[in-house]
Amino acid sequence: MKRQIIDTIEKYNTIIVHRHVRPDEDAYGSQLGLATLLRTNYPDKVVYTTGKHSAPLDYLGKPDEIEDAQFEGALVIVTDTANTDRIDDQRYDRGAYVIKIDHHPNEDPYGDLRWVQTSASSCSEMIFELAKTANWQLNEQSARFLFAGIVGDTGRFQYPSTTEVTFNTVAELIKYGFDRPSLFNGMYEVSQNVLHLQGYIYQNFQMDENGAASIKLTKETLQQFGVTVEETNNLVPILGSAKGIVAWAMFVEEENQIRVRLRSKGPIINTIAKQFNGGGHPVAAGATVYSWEEADELIQVIQKLCKDN
Ligand SMILES: [Mn+2]
């Protein structure tokens, strides 16, 4: 499969790399990392990245802004994105050929060619594997993108998805000498507003005797703390340090819907995500509900899951 992807890449002059909406470090890391690798190793090809930029990821990089015409005859590669609804920049289907590279369960097998490896810690780890197979040269920049993606998706190597392959990969990547302390600062320094909201979460989250927990962030709360919906993304894992916690949901109210972030230390929660208009990894998933009543229903499902666990 990797060989087939490399052969296809070699056939096209224009390549556009997409990733998922509401990007995280692995979305940017795999997208911008792959694009950088392609630019370095195929200087004659035209390589673009696309999708709405997320300001909290400024420290990492920025996708390009491209015109419709650039899709004509282009090879489109989508990284880190399980289903077509989540592809950022829905023009992906205007290209001549679509490749999916992802590590989420392959429930939506879109594209003309797919490489899905759920055992990979991150899509960035897969991009490194692709680079090795293709014998592509890495540099400081591409190594930094891939490293950021791996660190992001493994929660600094603490999630069970972290394997020997992951550590071998980062051991290779750090040889390229990018500034790790400044990258870590970019990833983990937070504004005072966000820190204050973090305090609010610690003070107000609810947890039952079976370790089922939740926190609701209303529009008013976000306004009061001066924090955007995007900025709450990195706050999802913080409840993981609560002693006895098993599975939890963070609800973030948006204009017409409530975004749900689900995490678990064991029981499978992407099935719950699917029940509530979402999906994702077995222990890290996302969903959407449309009222606080529906949010309470979801909490009950988590409580039952933890009770039966
Ligand atoms: Mn990922």
CSV table of C-alpha atoms and ligand atoms in Angstrom, one decimal:
chain,number,residue,atom,x,y,z
A,1,MET,CA,0.0,0.0,0.0
A,2,LYS,CA,2.8,2.5,0.9
A,3,ARG,CA,4.5,1.6,-2.4
A,4,GLN,CA,1.3,2.2,-4.3
A,5,ILE,CA,0.9,5.6,-2.6
A,6,ILE,CA,4.5,6.6,-3.5
A,7,ASP,CA,4.0,5.5,-7.1
A,8,THR,CA,0.8,7.6,-7.3
A,9,ILE,CA,2.6,10.6,-5.8
A,10,GLU,CA,5.3,10.3,-8.4
A,11,LYS,CA,2.7,10.5,-11.2
A,12,TYR,CA,1.1,13.8,-10.3
A,13,ASN,CA,2.5,17.3,-10.8
A,14,THR,CA,0.1,19.0,-8.4
A,15,ILE,CA,-0.5,17.6,-4.9
A,16,ILE,CA,-3.0,19.1,-2.4
A,17,VAL,CA,-2.8,17.8,1.2
A,18,HIS,CA,-6.0,18.1,3.4
A,19,ARG,CA,-6.7,17.1,7.0
A,20,HIS,CA,-9.7,17.3,9.4
A,21,VAL,CA,-11.8,20.2,10.6
A,22,ARG,CA,-10.9,21.7,14.0
A,23,PRO,CA,-7.3,20.5,13.6
A,24,ASP,CA,-5.1,19.3,16.4
A,25,GLU,CA,-1.3,18.8,16.3
A,26,ASP,CA,-1.5,15.5,14.5
A,27,ALA,CA,-3.8,17.0,11.8
A,28,TYR,CA,-1.3,19.8,11.2
A,29,GLY,CA,1.7,17.6,11.8
A,30,SER,CA,0.7,15.0,9.3
A,31,GLN,CA,-0.6,17.5,6.7
A,32,LEU,CA,2.2,20.0,6.9
A,33,GLY,CA,4.8,17.3,7.5
A,34,LEU,CA,3.8,15.4,4.4
A,35,ALA,CA,3.6,18.6,2.3
A,36,THR,CA,7.1,19.6,3.5
A,37,LEU,CA,8.5,16.2,2.7
A,38,LEU,CA,7.0,16.3,-0.8
A,39,ARG,CA,8.4,19.8,-1.4
A,40,THR,CA,11.8,18.8,-0.3
A,41,ASN,CA,11.9,15.6,-2.2
A,42,TYR,CA,10.1,16.6,-5.4
A,43,PRO,CA,11.1,20.2,-6.0
A,44,ASP,CA,9.4,20.2,-9.4
A,45,LYS,CA,6.0,19.3,-8.1
A,46,VAL,CA,3.5,22.0,-6.9
A,47,VAL,CA,2.4,21.1,-3.4
A,48,TYR,CA,-0.4,22.9,-1.5
A,49,THR,CA,-2.0,22.5,1.9
A,50,THR,CA,-5.5,23.6,2.6
A,51,GLY,CA,-8.2,24.0,5.3
A,52,LYS,CA,-9.2,26.7,7.8
A,53,HIS,CA,-6.3,27.8,9.9
A,54,SER,CA,-6.6,27.4,13.7
A,55,ALA,CA,-5.0,30.3,15.6
A,56,PRO,CA,-3.9,28.2,18.6
A,57,LEU,CA,-1.7,26.3,16.2
A,58,ASP,CA,0.1,29.4,14.9
A,59,TYR,CA,3.4,28.2,16.5
A,60,LEU,CA,3.3,25.1,14.3
A,61,GLY,CA,2.5,26.5,10.9
A,62,LYS,CA,-0.2,27.6,8.5
A,63,PRO,CA,-1.9,26.0,5.6
A,64,ASP,CA,-2.0,27.7,2.2
A,65,GLU,CA,-5.0,29.4,0.7
A,66,ILE,CA,-5.8,28.0,-2.7
A,67,GLU,CA,-8.2,28.6,-5.6
A,68,ASP,CA,-10.7,26.2,-7.1
A,69,ALA,CA,-8.7,26.0,-10.3
A,70,GLN,CA,-5.7,24.4,-8.5
A,71,PHE,CA,-7.7,21.3,-7.9
A,72,GLU,CA,-7.8,20.5,-11.6
A,73,GLY,CA,-5.9,17.3,-12.3
A,74,ALA,CA,-4.4,17.4,-8.8
A,75,LEU,CA,-3.7,14.5,-6.5
A,76,VAL,CA,-5.5,15.0,-3.2
A,77,ILE,CA,-4.1,13.4,-0.1
A,78,VAL,CA,-6.2,13.5,3.1
A,79,THR,CA,-4.4,12.8,6.4
A,80,ASP,CA,-5.7,12.0,9.8
A,81,THR,CA,-9.4,12.2,8.8
A,82,ALA,CA,-11.8,9.3,9.4
A,83,ASN,CA,-14.8,10.4,7.4
A,84,THR,CA,-15.6,12.7,4.5
A,85,ASP,CA,-17.7,15.0,6.6
A,86,ARG,CA,-14.7,15.9,8.7
A,87,ILE,CA,-12.4,16.7,5.7
A,88,ASP,CA,-11.4,20.3,5.9
A,89,ASP,CA,-11.9,21.9,2.6
A,90,GLN,CA,-14.8,20.0,1.0
A,91,ARG,CA,-13.3,20.6,-2.4
A,92,TYR,CA,-11.2,17.5,-1.9
A,93,ASP,CA,-13.4,15.7,-4.4
A,94,ARG,CA,-12.5,18.1,-7.2
A,95,GLY,CA,-9.1,16.6,-7.5
A,96,ALA,CA,-8.3,13.8,-10.1
A,97,TYR,CA,-7.5,11.2,-7.5
A,98,VAL,CA,-7.9,10.9,-3.7
A,99,ILE,CA,-5.7,9.1,-1.2
A,100,LYS,CA,-6.7,8.6,2.4
A,101,ILE,CA,-4.0,8.1,5.0
A,102,ASP,CA,-5.3,7.7,8.5
A,103,HIS,CA,-5.1,5.9,11.8
A,104,HIS,CA,-8.8,6.1,12.9
A,105,PRO,CA,-11.1,3.1,12.4
A,106,ASN,CA,-11.9,2.9,8.7
A,107,GLU,CA,-15.6,3.3,8.9
A,108,ASP,CA,-15.8,5.6,5.9
A,109,PRO,CA,-13.5,4.1,3.3
A,110,TYR,CA,-13.4,7.1,1.0
A,111,GLY,CA,-10.9,7.9,-1.7
A,112,ASP,CA,-9.4,5.9,-4.6
A,113,LEU,CA,-6.6,4.6,-2.5
A,114,ARG,CA,-6.5,4.1,1.3
A,115,TRP,CA,-3.9,3.3,3.9
A,116,VAL,CA,-5.4,3.0,7.3
A,117,GLN,CA,-3.4,1.7,10.2
A,118,THR,CA,-5.3,1.9,13.5
A,119,SER,CA,-2.3,0.6,15.4
A,120,ALA,CA,-0.3,3.7,14.6
A,121,SER,CA,-0.1,6.2,17.5
A,122,SER,CA,-0.8,9.1,15.1
A,123,CYS,CA,-1.0,9.9,11.4
A,124,SER,CA,2.3,11.7,11.7
A,125,GLU,CA,3.9,8.3,12.7
A,126,MET,CA,2.5,6.8,9.5
A,127,ILE,CA,3.9,9.7,7.4
A,128,PHE,CA,7.3,9.0,8.8
A,129,GLU,CA,6.9,5.3,7.8
A,130,LEU,CA,5.9,6.4,4.3
A,131,ALA,CA,9.0,8.7,4.2
A,132,LYS,CA,11.2,5.7,5.2
A,133,THR,CA,9.7,3.5,2.6
A,134,ALA,CA,10.1,6.1,-0.1
A,135,ASN,CA,13.6,7.0,1.0
A,136,TRP,CA,12.6,10.6,1.3
A,137,GLN,CA,15.0,13.1,2.9
A,138,LEU,CA,13.7,14.6,6.1
A,139,ASN,CA,14.8,18.0,7.4
A,140,GLU,CA,14.5,20.1,10.5
A,141,GLN,CA,11.1,21.4,9.4
A,142,SER,CA,9.4,18.1,8.4
A,143,ALA,CA,10.9,16.4,11.5
A,144,ARG,CA,9.4,19.1,13.7
A,145,PHE,CA,5.9,18.7,12.2
A,146,LEU,CA,5.9,15.0,12.6
A,147,PHE,CA,7.3,15.1,16.1
A,148,ALA,CA,4.6,17.6,17.1
A,149,GLY,CA,1.9,15.3,15.7
A,150,ILE,CA,3.1,12.3,17.6
A,151,VAL,CA,3.6,14.2,20.9
A,152,GLY,CA,0.1,15.6,20.5
A,153,ASP,CA,-1.8,12.4,19.7
A,154,THR,CA,0.0,10.3,22.3
A,155,GLY,CA,-0.5,13.0,25.1
A,156,ARG,CA,3.3,13.2,25.4
A,157,PHE,CA,3.7,9.4,25.1
A,158,GLN,CA,1.3,8.5,27.9
A,159,TYR,CA,-1.6,7.0,25.9
A,160,PRO,CA,-1.5,3.2,25.3
A,161,SER,CA,-1.3,3.9,21.5
A,162,THR,CA,2.3,4.7,22.2
A,163,THR,CA,4.5,1.8,21.0
A,164,GLU,CA,8.1,0.9,20.4
A,165,VAL,CA,7.6,2.1,16.9
A,166,THR,CA,6.6,5.5,18.3
A,167,PHE,CA,9.7,5.8,20.4
A,168,ASN,CA,11.9,4.6,17.5
A,169,THR,CA,10.3,7.2,15.3
A,170,VAL,CA,10.8,10.1,17.7
A,171,ALA,CA,14.4,8.9,18.3
A,172,GLU,CA,15.0,9.3,14.5
A,173,LEU,CA,13.1,12.6,14.4
A,174,ILE,CA,15.0,14.4,17.1
A,175,LYS,CA,18.2,13.9,15.1
A,176,TYR,CA,17.1,16.7,12.8
A,177,GLY,CA,17.8,19.2,15.5
A,178,PHE,CA,14.7,21.3,15.6
A,179,ASP,CA,14.2,23.5,18.7
A,180,ARG,CA,12.3,21.1,21.0
A,181,PRO,CA,11.9,23.4,24.1
A,182,SER,CA,10.3,26.1,21.9
A,183,LEU,CA,8.1,23.5,20.3
A,184,PHE,CA,7.0,22.3,23.7
A,185,ASN,CA,6.4,25.8,24.8
A,186,GLY,CA,4.2,26.4,21.7
A,187,MET,CA,2.2,23.2,22.5
A,188,TYR,CA,1.8,23.6,26.2
A,189,GLU,CA,2.0,27.2,27.3
A,190,VAL,CA,-1.5,28.5,27.8
A,191,SER,CA,-3.0,32.0,28.2
A,192,GLN,CA,-4.1,33.2,31.6
A,193,ASN,CA,-7.7,33.1,30.4
A,194,VAL,CA,-7.4,29.4,29.6
A,195,LEU,CA,-5.7,28.7,32.9
A,196,HIS,CA,-8.5,30.4,34.7
A,197,LEU,CA,-11.0,28.3,32.8
A,198,GLN,CA,-9.0,25.2,33.7
A,199,GLY,CA,-9.5,26.2,37.4
A,200,TYR,CA,-13.2,26.5,36.7
A,201,ILE,CA,-13.2,22.9,35.2
A,202,TYR,CA,-11.4,21.5,38.2
A,203,GLN,CA,-13.8,23.2,40.5
A,204,ASN,CA,-17.0,22.3,38.7
A,205,PHE,CA,-16.7,18.9,37.1
A,206,GLN,CA,-19.0,16.1,38.3
A,207,MET,CA,-17.9,12.6,39.0
A,208,ASP,CA,-19.9,9.6,40.2
A,209,GLU,CA,-18.7,6.7,42.4
A,210,ASN,CA,-17.9,4.7,39.2
A,211,GLY,CA,-15.6,7.2,37.7
A,212,ALA,CA,-18.0,8.7,35.2
A,213,ALA,CA,-17.4,12.4,34.9
A,214,SER,CA,-18.5,15.4,33.0
A,215,ILE,CA,-18.1,19.2,32.7
A,216,LYS,CA,-20.4,21.6,30.9
A,217,LEU,CA,-19.1,24.8,29.4
A,218,THR,CA,-21.9,27.1,28.4
A,219,LYS,CA,-21.5,30.0,25.9
A,220,GLU,CA,-21.8,32.4,28.9
A,221,THR,CA,-19.0,30.6,30.8
A,222,LEU,CA,-16.7,30.8,27.8
A,223,GLN,CA,-17.6,34.5,27.4
A,224,GLN,CA,-17.0,35.2,31.1
A,225,PHE,CA,-13.5,33.7,30.8
A,226,GLY,CA,-12.8,35.1,27.4
A,227,VAL,CA,-11.9,31.7,25.9
A,228,THR,CA,-12.9,30.5,22.4
A,229,VAL,CA,-14.3,27.1,21.6
A,230,GLU,CA,-11.1,26.2,19.8
A,231,GLU,CA,-9.1,27.0,22.9
A,232,THR,CA,-11.0,24.4,24.9
A,233,ASN,CA,-9.7,21.6,22.7
A,234,ASN,CA,-6.5,21.2,24.8
A,235,LEU,CA,-8.5,21.1,28.0
A,236,VAL,CA,-10.2,17.8,27.3
A,237,PRO,CA,-7.4,15.6,28.8
A,238,ILE,CA,-6.9,17.6,32.0
A,239,LEU,CA,-9.6,15.6,33.9
A,240,GLY,CA,-7.6,12.5,33.3
A,241,SER,CA,-5.6,13.3,36.4
A,242,ALA,CA,-8.6,13.0,38.6
A,243,LYS,CA,-8.1,10.0,40.9
A,244,GLY,CA,-10.6,7.2,40.1
A,245,ILE,CA,-11.8,8.7,36.8
A,246,VAL,CA,-12.8,6.2,34.1
A,247,ALA,CA,-14.6,8.0,31.3
A,248,TRP,CA,-15.6,11.6,30.9
A,249,ALA,CA,-17.2,14.1,28.6
A,250,MET,CA,-16.6,17.8,28.1
A,251,PHE,CA,-19.5,19.7,26.7
A,252,VAL,CA,-18.8,23.0,24.9
A,253,GLU,CA,-21.7,25.1,23.8
A,254,GLU,CA,-21.4,26.6,20.3
A,255,GLU,CA,-23.9,28.8,18.4
A,256,ASN,CA,-26.4,26.1,17.5
A,257,GLN,CA,-25.0,23.0,19.0
A,258,ILE,CA,-23.1,21.5,21.9
A,259,ARG,CA,-19.7,19.9,21.0
A,260,VAL,CA,-18.9,16.8,23.1
A,261,ARG,CA,-15.4,15.6,23.7
A,262,LEU,CA,-15.2,12.0,25.1
A,263,ARG,CA,-12.3,10.4,26.8
A,264,SER,CA,-11.8,7.0,28.5
A,265,LYS,CA,-9.2,5.1,30.4
A,266,GLY,CA,-10.5,1.8,29.3
A,267,PRO,CA,-14.2,1.3,28.3
A,268,ILE,CA,-14.9,1.9,24.6
A,269,ILE,CA,-16.5,5.2,24.2
A,270,ASN,CA,-16.6,5.8,20.4
A,271,THR,CA,-19.8,3.7,20.3
A,272,ILE,CA,-21.4,6.4,22.5
A,273,ALA,CA,-20.0,9.0,20.2
A,274,LYS,CA,-21.7,7.3,17.3
A,275,GLN,CA,-25.0,7.3,19.1
A,276,PHE,CA,-24.7,11.0,19.4
A,277,ASN,CA,-23.7,12.2,15.9
A,278,GLY,CA,-20.0,11.6,16.2
A,279,GLY,CA,-17.2,9.0,16.1
A,280,GLY,CA,-13.5,8.6,16.7
A,281,HIS,CA,-11.0,6.4,18.5
A,282,PRO,CA,-12.1,3.7,21.0
A,283,VAL,CA,-10.9,5.9,23.9
A,284,ALA,CA,-10.9,9.4,22.5
A,285,ALA,CA,-13.9,10.5,20.5
A,286,GLY,CA,-16.2,13.4,19.7
A,287,ALA,CA,-19.9,13.9,19.3
A,288,THR,CA,-22.5,16.6,19.0
A,289,VAL,CA,-25.7,17.2,20.9
A,290,TYR,CA,-28.4,19.9,20.4
A,291,SER,CA,-29.7,20.6,23.9
A,292,TRP,CA,-28.6,20.3,27.5
A,293,GLU,CA,-31.3,17.6,28.0
A,294,GLU,CA,-29.6,15.6,25.3
A,295,ALA,CA,-26.3,16.2,27.1
A,296,ASP,CA,-27.7,14.8,30.3
A,297,GLU,CA,-28.8,11.7,28.3
A,298,LEU,CA,-25.3,11.2,27.1
A,299,ILE,CA,-24.0,11.6,30.6
A,300,GLN,CA,-26.3,8.8,31.7
A,301,VAL,CA,-25.0,6.5,29.0
A,302,ILE,CA,-21.4,7.1,30.3
A,303,GLN,CA,-22.5,6.5,33.8
A,304,LYS,CA,-24.1,3.2,32.8
A,305,LEU,CA,-20.9,2.2,30.9
A,306,CYS,CA,-18.7,2.9,33.9
A,307,LYS,CA,-21.1,1.1,36.2
A,308,ASP,CA,-21.1,-2.0,34.0
A,309,ASN,CA,-17.4,-1.8,33.5
B,1,MN,MN,-4.5,11.8,14.7
